[in-house]
XYZ file of C-alpha atoms in Angstrom:
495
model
C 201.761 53.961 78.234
C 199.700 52.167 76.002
C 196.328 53.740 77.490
C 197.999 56.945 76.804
C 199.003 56.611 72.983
C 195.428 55.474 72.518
C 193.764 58.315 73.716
C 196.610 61.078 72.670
C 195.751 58.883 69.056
C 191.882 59.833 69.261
C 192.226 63.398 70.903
C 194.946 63.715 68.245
C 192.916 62.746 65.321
C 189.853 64.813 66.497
C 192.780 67.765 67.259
C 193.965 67.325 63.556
C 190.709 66.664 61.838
C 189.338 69.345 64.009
C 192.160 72.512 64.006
C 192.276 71.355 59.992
C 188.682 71.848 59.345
C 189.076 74.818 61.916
C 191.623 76.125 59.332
C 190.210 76.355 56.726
C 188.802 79.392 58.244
C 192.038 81.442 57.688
C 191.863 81.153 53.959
C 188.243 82.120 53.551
C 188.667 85.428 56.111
C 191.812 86.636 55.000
C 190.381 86.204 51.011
C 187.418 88.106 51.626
C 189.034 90.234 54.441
C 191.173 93.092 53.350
C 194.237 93.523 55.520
C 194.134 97.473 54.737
C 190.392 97.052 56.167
C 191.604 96.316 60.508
C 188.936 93.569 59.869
C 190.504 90.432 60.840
C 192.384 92.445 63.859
C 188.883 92.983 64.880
C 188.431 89.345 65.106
C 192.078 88.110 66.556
C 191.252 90.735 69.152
C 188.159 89.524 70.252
C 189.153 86.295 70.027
C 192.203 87.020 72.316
C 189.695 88.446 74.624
C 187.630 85.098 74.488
C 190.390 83.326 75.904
C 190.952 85.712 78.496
C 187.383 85.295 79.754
C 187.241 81.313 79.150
C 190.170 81.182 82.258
C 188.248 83.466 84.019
C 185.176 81.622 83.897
C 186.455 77.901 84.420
C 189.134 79.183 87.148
C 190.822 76.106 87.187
C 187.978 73.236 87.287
C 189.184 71.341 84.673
C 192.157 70.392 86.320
C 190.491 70.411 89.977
C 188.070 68.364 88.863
C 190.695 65.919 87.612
C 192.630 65.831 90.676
C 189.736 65.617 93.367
C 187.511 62.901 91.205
C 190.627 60.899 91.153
C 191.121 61.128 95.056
C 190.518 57.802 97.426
C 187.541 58.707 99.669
C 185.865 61.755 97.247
C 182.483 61.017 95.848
C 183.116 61.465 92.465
C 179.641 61.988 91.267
C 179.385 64.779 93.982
C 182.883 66.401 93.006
C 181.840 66.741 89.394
C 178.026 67.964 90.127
C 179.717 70.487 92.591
C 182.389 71.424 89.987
C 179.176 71.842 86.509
C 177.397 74.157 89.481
C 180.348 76.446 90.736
C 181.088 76.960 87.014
C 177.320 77.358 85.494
C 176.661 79.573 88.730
C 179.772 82.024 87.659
C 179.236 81.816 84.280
C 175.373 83.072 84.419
C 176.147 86.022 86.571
C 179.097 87.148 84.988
C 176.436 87.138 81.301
C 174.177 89.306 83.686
C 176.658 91.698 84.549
C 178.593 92.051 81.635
C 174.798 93.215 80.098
C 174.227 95.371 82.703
C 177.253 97.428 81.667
C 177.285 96.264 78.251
C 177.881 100.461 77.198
C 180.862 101.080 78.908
C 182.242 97.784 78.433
C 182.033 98.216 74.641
C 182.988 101.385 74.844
C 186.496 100.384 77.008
C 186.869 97.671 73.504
C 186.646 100.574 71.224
C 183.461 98.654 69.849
C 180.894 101.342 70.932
C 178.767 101.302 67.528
C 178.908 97.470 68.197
C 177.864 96.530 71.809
C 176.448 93.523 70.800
C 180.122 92.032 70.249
C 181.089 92.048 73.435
C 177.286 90.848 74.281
C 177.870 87.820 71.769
C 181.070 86.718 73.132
C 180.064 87.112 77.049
C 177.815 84.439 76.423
C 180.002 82.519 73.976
C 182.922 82.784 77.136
C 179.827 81.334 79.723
C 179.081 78.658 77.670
C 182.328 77.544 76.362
C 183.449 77.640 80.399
C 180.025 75.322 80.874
C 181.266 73.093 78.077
C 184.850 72.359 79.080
C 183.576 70.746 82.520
C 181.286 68.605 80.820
C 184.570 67.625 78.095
C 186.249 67.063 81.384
C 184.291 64.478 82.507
C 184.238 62.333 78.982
C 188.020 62.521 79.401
C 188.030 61.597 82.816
C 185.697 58.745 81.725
C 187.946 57.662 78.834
C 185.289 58.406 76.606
C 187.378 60.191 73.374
C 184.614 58.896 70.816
C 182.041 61.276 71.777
C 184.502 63.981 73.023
C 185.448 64.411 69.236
C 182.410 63.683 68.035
C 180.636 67.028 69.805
C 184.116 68.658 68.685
C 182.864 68.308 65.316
C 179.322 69.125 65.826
C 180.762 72.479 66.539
C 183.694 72.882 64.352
C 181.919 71.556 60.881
C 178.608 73.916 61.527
C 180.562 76.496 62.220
C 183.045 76.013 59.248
C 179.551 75.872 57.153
C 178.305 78.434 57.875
C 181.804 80.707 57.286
C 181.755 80.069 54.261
C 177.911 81.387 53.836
C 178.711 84.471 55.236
C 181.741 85.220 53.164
C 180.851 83.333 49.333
C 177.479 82.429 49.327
C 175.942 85.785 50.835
C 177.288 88.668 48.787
C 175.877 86.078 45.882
C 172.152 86.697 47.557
C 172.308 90.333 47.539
C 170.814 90.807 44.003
C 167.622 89.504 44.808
C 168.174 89.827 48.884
C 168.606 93.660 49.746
C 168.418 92.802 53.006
C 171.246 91.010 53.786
C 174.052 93.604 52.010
C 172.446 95.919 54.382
C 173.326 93.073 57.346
C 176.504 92.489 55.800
C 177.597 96.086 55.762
C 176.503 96.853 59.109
C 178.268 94.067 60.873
C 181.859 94.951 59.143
C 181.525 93.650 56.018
C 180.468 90.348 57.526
C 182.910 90.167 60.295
C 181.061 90.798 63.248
C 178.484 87.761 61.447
C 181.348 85.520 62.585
C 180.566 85.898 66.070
C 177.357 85.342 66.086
C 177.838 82.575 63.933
C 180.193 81.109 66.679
C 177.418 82.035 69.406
C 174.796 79.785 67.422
C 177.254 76.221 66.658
C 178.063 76.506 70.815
C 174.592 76.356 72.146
C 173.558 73.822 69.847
C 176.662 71.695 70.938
C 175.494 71.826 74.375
C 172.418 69.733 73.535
C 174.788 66.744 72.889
C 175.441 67.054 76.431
C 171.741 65.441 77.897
C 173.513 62.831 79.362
C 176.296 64.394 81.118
C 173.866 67.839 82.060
C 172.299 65.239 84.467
C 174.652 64.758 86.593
C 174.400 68.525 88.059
C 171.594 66.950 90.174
C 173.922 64.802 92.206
C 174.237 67.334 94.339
C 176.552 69.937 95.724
C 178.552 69.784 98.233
C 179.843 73.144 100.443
C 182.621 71.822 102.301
C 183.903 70.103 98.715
C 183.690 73.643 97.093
C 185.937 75.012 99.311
C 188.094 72.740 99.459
C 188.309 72.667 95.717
C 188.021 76.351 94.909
C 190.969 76.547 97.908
C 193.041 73.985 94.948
C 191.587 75.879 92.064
C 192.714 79.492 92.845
C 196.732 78.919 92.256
C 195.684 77.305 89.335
C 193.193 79.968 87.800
C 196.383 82.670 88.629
C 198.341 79.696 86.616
C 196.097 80.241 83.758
C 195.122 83.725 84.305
C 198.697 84.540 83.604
C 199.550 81.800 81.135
C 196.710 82.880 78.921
C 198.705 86.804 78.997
C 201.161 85.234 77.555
C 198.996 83.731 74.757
C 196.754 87.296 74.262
C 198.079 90.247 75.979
C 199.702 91.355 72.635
C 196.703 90.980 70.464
C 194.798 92.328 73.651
C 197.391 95.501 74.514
C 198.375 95.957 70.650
C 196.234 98.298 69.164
C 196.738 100.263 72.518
C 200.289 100.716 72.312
C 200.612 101.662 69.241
C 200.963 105.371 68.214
C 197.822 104.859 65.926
C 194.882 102.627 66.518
C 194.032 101.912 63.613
C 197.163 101.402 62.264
C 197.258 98.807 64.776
C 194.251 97.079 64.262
C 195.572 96.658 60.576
C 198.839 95.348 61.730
C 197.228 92.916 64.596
C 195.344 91.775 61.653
C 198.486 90.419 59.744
C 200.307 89.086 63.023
C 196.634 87.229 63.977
C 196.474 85.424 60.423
C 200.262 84.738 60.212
C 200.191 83.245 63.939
C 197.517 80.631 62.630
C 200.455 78.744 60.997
C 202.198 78.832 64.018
C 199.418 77.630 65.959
C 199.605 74.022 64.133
C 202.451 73.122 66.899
C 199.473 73.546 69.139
C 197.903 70.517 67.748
C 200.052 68.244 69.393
C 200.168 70.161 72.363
C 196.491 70.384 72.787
C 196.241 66.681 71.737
C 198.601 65.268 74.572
C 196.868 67.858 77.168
C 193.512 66.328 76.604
C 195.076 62.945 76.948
C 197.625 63.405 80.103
C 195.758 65.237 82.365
C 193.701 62.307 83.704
C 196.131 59.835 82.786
C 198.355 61.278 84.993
C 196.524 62.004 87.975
C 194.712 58.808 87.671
C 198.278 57.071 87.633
C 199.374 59.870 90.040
C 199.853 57.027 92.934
C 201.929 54.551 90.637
C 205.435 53.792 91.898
C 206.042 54.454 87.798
C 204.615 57.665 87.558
C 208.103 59.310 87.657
C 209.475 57.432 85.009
C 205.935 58.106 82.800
C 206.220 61.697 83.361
C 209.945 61.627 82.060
C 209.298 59.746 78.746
C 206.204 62.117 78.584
C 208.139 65.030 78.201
C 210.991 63.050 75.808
C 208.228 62.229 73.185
C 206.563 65.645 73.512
C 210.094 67.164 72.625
C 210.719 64.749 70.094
C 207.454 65.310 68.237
C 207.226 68.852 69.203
C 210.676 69.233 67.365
C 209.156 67.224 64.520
C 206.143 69.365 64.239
C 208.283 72.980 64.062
C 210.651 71.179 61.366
C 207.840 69.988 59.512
C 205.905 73.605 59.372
C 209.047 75.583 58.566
C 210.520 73.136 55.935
C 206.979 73.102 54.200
C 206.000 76.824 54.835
C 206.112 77.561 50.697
C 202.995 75.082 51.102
C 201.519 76.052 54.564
C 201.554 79.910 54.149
C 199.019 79.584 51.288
C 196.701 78.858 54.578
C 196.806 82.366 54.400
C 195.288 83.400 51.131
C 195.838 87.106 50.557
C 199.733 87.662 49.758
C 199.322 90.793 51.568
C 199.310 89.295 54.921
C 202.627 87.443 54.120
C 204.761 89.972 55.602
C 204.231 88.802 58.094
C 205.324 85.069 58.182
C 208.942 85.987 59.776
C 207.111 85.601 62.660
C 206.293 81.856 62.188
C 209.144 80.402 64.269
C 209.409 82.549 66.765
C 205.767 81.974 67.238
C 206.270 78.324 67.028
C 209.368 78.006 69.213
C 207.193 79.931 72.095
C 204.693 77.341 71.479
C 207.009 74.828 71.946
C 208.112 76.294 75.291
C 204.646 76.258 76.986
C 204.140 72.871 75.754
C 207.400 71.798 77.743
C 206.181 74.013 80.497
C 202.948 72.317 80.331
C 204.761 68.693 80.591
C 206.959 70.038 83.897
C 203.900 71.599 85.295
C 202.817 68.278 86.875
C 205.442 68.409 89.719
C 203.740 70.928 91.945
C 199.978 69.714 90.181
C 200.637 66.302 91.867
C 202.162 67.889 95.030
C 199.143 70.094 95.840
C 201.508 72.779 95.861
C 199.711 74.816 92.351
C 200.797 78.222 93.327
C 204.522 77.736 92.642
C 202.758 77.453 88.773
C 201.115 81.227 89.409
C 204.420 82.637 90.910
C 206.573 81.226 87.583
C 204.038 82.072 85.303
C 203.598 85.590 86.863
C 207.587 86.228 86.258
C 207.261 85.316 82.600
C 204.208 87.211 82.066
C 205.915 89.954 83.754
C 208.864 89.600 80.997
C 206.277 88.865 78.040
C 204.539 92.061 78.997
C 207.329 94.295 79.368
C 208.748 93.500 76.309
C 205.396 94.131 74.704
C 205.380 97.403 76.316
C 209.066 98.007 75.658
C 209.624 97.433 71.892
C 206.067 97.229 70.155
C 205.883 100.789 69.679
C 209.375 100.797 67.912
C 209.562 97.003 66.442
C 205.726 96.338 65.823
C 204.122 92.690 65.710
C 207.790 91.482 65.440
C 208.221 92.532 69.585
C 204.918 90.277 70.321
C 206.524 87.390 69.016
C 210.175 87.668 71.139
C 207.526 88.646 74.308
C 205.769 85.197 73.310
C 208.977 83.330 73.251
C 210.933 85.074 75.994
C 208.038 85.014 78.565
C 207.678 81.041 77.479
C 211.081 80.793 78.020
C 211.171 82.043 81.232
C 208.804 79.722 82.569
C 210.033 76.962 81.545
C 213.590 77.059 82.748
C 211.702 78.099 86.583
C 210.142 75.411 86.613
C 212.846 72.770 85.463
C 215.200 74.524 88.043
C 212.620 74.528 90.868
C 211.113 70.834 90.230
C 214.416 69.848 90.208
C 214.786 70.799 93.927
C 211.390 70.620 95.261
C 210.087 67.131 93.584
C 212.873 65.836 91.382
C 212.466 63.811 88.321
C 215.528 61.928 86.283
C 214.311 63.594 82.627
C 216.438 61.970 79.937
C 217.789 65.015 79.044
C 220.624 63.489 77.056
C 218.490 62.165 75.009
C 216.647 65.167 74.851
C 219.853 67.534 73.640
C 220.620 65.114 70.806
C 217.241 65.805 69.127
C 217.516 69.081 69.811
C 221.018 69.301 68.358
C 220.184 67.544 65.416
C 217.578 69.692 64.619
C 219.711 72.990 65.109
C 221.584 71.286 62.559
C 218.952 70.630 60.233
C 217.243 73.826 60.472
C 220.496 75.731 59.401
C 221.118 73.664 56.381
C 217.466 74.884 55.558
C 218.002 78.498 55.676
C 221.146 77.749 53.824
C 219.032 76.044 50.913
C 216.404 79.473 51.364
C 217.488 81.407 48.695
C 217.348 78.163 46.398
C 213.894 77.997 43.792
C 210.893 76.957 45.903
C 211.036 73.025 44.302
C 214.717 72.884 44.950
C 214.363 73.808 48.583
C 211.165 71.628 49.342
C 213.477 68.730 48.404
C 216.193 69.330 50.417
C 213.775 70.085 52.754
C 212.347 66.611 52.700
C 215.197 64.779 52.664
C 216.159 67.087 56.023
C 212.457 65.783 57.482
C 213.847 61.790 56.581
C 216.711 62.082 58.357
C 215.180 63.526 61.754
C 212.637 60.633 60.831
C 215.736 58.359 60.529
C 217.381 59.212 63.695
C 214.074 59.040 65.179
C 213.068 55.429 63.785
C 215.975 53.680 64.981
C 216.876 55.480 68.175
C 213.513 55.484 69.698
C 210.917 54.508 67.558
C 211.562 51.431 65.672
C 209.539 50.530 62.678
C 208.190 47.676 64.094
C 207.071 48.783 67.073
C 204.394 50.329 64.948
C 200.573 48.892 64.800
C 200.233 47.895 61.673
C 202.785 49.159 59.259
C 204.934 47.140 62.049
C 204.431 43.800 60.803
C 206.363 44.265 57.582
C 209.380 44.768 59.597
C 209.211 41.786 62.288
C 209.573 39.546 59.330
């Protein structure tokens, strides 16, 4: 376990450092982006439609790559030279075809003055798939220095050059015609965020030199098959785990009565979500890290047991993580700089609660991942995209944004619970789930003193709130955590 805190410590720092830097995004589009304007729906849609494409394109290699490179008797130069060439080779001829029909496909996005949008982010989609094998194999290596050092080489450019686009342009027009002419065009700067994103990813794959040579190791045809036969459950597994994540701010505008009503209001669910999405942070974080910790331990006698206190901590810090965003979300909303998108912040812990979900889902997924048996992941993910999507399609038109975020946390929900109940029958594992239900428990309790203290002034609340975050701490210090167990800070206490 100590291999894994180190590197859930690094991925988690470069996760933190990374999503923070990442965030302070949010507050520079929705200042300069009007809410009224459908601007920043434009971009959560797109977006949405990026991660679509990224599962597409990487159809799960990451986690193939992980299982077959950890295999006795697999070459494991040859399984990750065949894995960078199956994934380059998709990725450049689904950028040819999507330009081929880059008219109609526009025109299907409702972008038809703006092909180049969906141009921009077919590459983007090719390249980021491209990427995440070549991430892959510095986490397979253990190498988390450089992993978040390229992380950065992306996220600070890009952050950079945001903040160009939106303050430092409109200060050039004066003297610089030219560019209000650029900035109008491209939606008032908007559409200058893609291709702003397009620029920081290709230059990030030149940190890759090293790594980009081992695609001549070779490739290997009876190894493809054998790991695109492993790969397909796993790229439904995404395919429909990543509807859960985007088919509202995909479907949205479409459901709607009015589109461009819609476009306004995916605008104001897509900023308010980005609070949310700071649960993802540890989520991401312990992904990066477990994967190859996991299968590369897959063989222990122990593994079992790991896998158990794997998902105990996750809960216990993914419960921290919700408390600590809704008992500080005075503070955290002003992420989100134009008031007018505050309406909608009810959506925060619903949001976060379904993020909590497919974190535990994540953490259970291992089961059938270790079993070879990845389709019983596309079948339960399939049922709770099923029920994500039909309550999109149910109450959206009635409820609005608010219906996306029960979908989120219903379809989440869903999956979970199948595969709990399944694992439990097909490869069991003793989860301390006693354990489990008293943090759980305690933070039910917690969390209803805090909407209790709501209506209390701002500074009143945010101290009862904090005393509320020291006694989950509490509990958590001296039933599973003690204070010197702790690198450094520990010391104090074994005296």
């Amino acid at each position: 376990m100590a291999s894994l805190a180190k590197d859930t410590a690094i991925y988690g720092v470069s996760s933190i450092i990374g999503r923070f830097l990442n965030y302070l995004l949010v507050p520079i589009h929705t200042k300069f982006i009007n809410p009224a304007s459908g601007g920043y729906g434009i971009v959560t849609e797109m977006y949405a439609w990026a991660a679509l494409l990224f599962v597409l394109l990487t159809f799960g290699m990451e986690t193939t790559f992980f299982r077959f490179a950890s295999k006795e008797g697999e070459n494991e130069s040859m399984v990750y030279s065949t894995a960078l060439r199956l994934v380059g080779g998709v990725g450049l001829i689904f950028v040819i075809l999507a330009f081929l029909f880059l008219g109609p496909i526009s025109q299907f996005l409702g972008y038809a003055d703006h092909p180049e949008y969906a141009g921009c982010f077919a590459i983007i989609a090719a390249l980021d798939a491209f990427q995440a094998i070549l991430f892959s194999r510095l986490r397979q290596q253990h190498r988390p220095i450089k992993f978040m050092t390229l992380k950065m080489a992306f996220i600070i450019p890009n952050v950079l050059l945001n903040i160009f686009v939106f303050w430092l342009m409109p200060k050039m027009f004066g003297f610089m015609p030219g560019l209000e002419s650029i900035y109008i065009k491209y939606n008032y700067g908007v559409g200058l965020i893609f291709f702003v994103n397009l620029l920081c990813t290709f230059c990030v794959t030149f940190g890759f030199i090293k790594e980009l040579k081992g695609i001549t190791f070779g490739f290997d045809g009876k190894l493809a098959r054998r790991m695109l036969a492993y790969a397909w459950p796993i790229l439904l597994l995404g395919l429909v785990g990543i509807l859960n994540q985007v088919f509202d701010k995909i479907a949205f505008k479409h459901i709607v009565t009015d589109p461009k009503v819609g476009e306004v209001q995916l605008g104001i669910y897509g900023a308010c979500c980005k609070i949310a999405m700071l649960l993802a942070l540890l989520t991401q974080a312990f992904r990066y890290a477990y994967e190859p910790f996991v299968f590369g331990g897959s063989k222990d006698k122990n593994s079992s047991e790991t896998l158990a206190q794997g998902m105990k901590y996750f809960v216990i810090f993914g419960i921290l993580a919700f408390l600590g965003v809704m008992f500080y979300l005075p503070i955290f909303r002003y992420l989100v700089t134009n008031h007018d998108y505050w309406v909608g912040l009810k959506v925060v812990p619903i949001v976060m609660l379904a993020e909590l979900f497919m974190g535990i889902y994540f953490n259970l997924s291992f089961w059938y991942k270790l079993i070879d048996k990845t389709w019983w992941g596309a079948v339960m993910s399939g049922i709770g995209a099923a029920v994500m999507i039909c309550i999109n399609w149910i109450f959206v038109p009635k409820y609005g944004y608010i219906a996306c975020a029960w979908g989120g946390f219903a379809g989440y929900g869903t999956c979970m619970l199948l595969s709990y109940f399944i694992g439990q029958k097909k490869s069991p594992i003793n989860y301390p789930l006693t354990d489990i239900f008293k943090y759980v428990i305690l933070a039910a309790v917690l969390y209803i003193i805090y909407l209790g203290a709501e209506p209390l002034p701002t500074w009143a609340s945010l101290i009862i709130n904090t005393v509320l975050i020291c006694i989950y701490l509490g509990y958590l210090f001296k039933k599973d955590l003690p204070l010197k167990s702790l690198p450094v800070i520990g010391k104090y206490f074994r005296r």
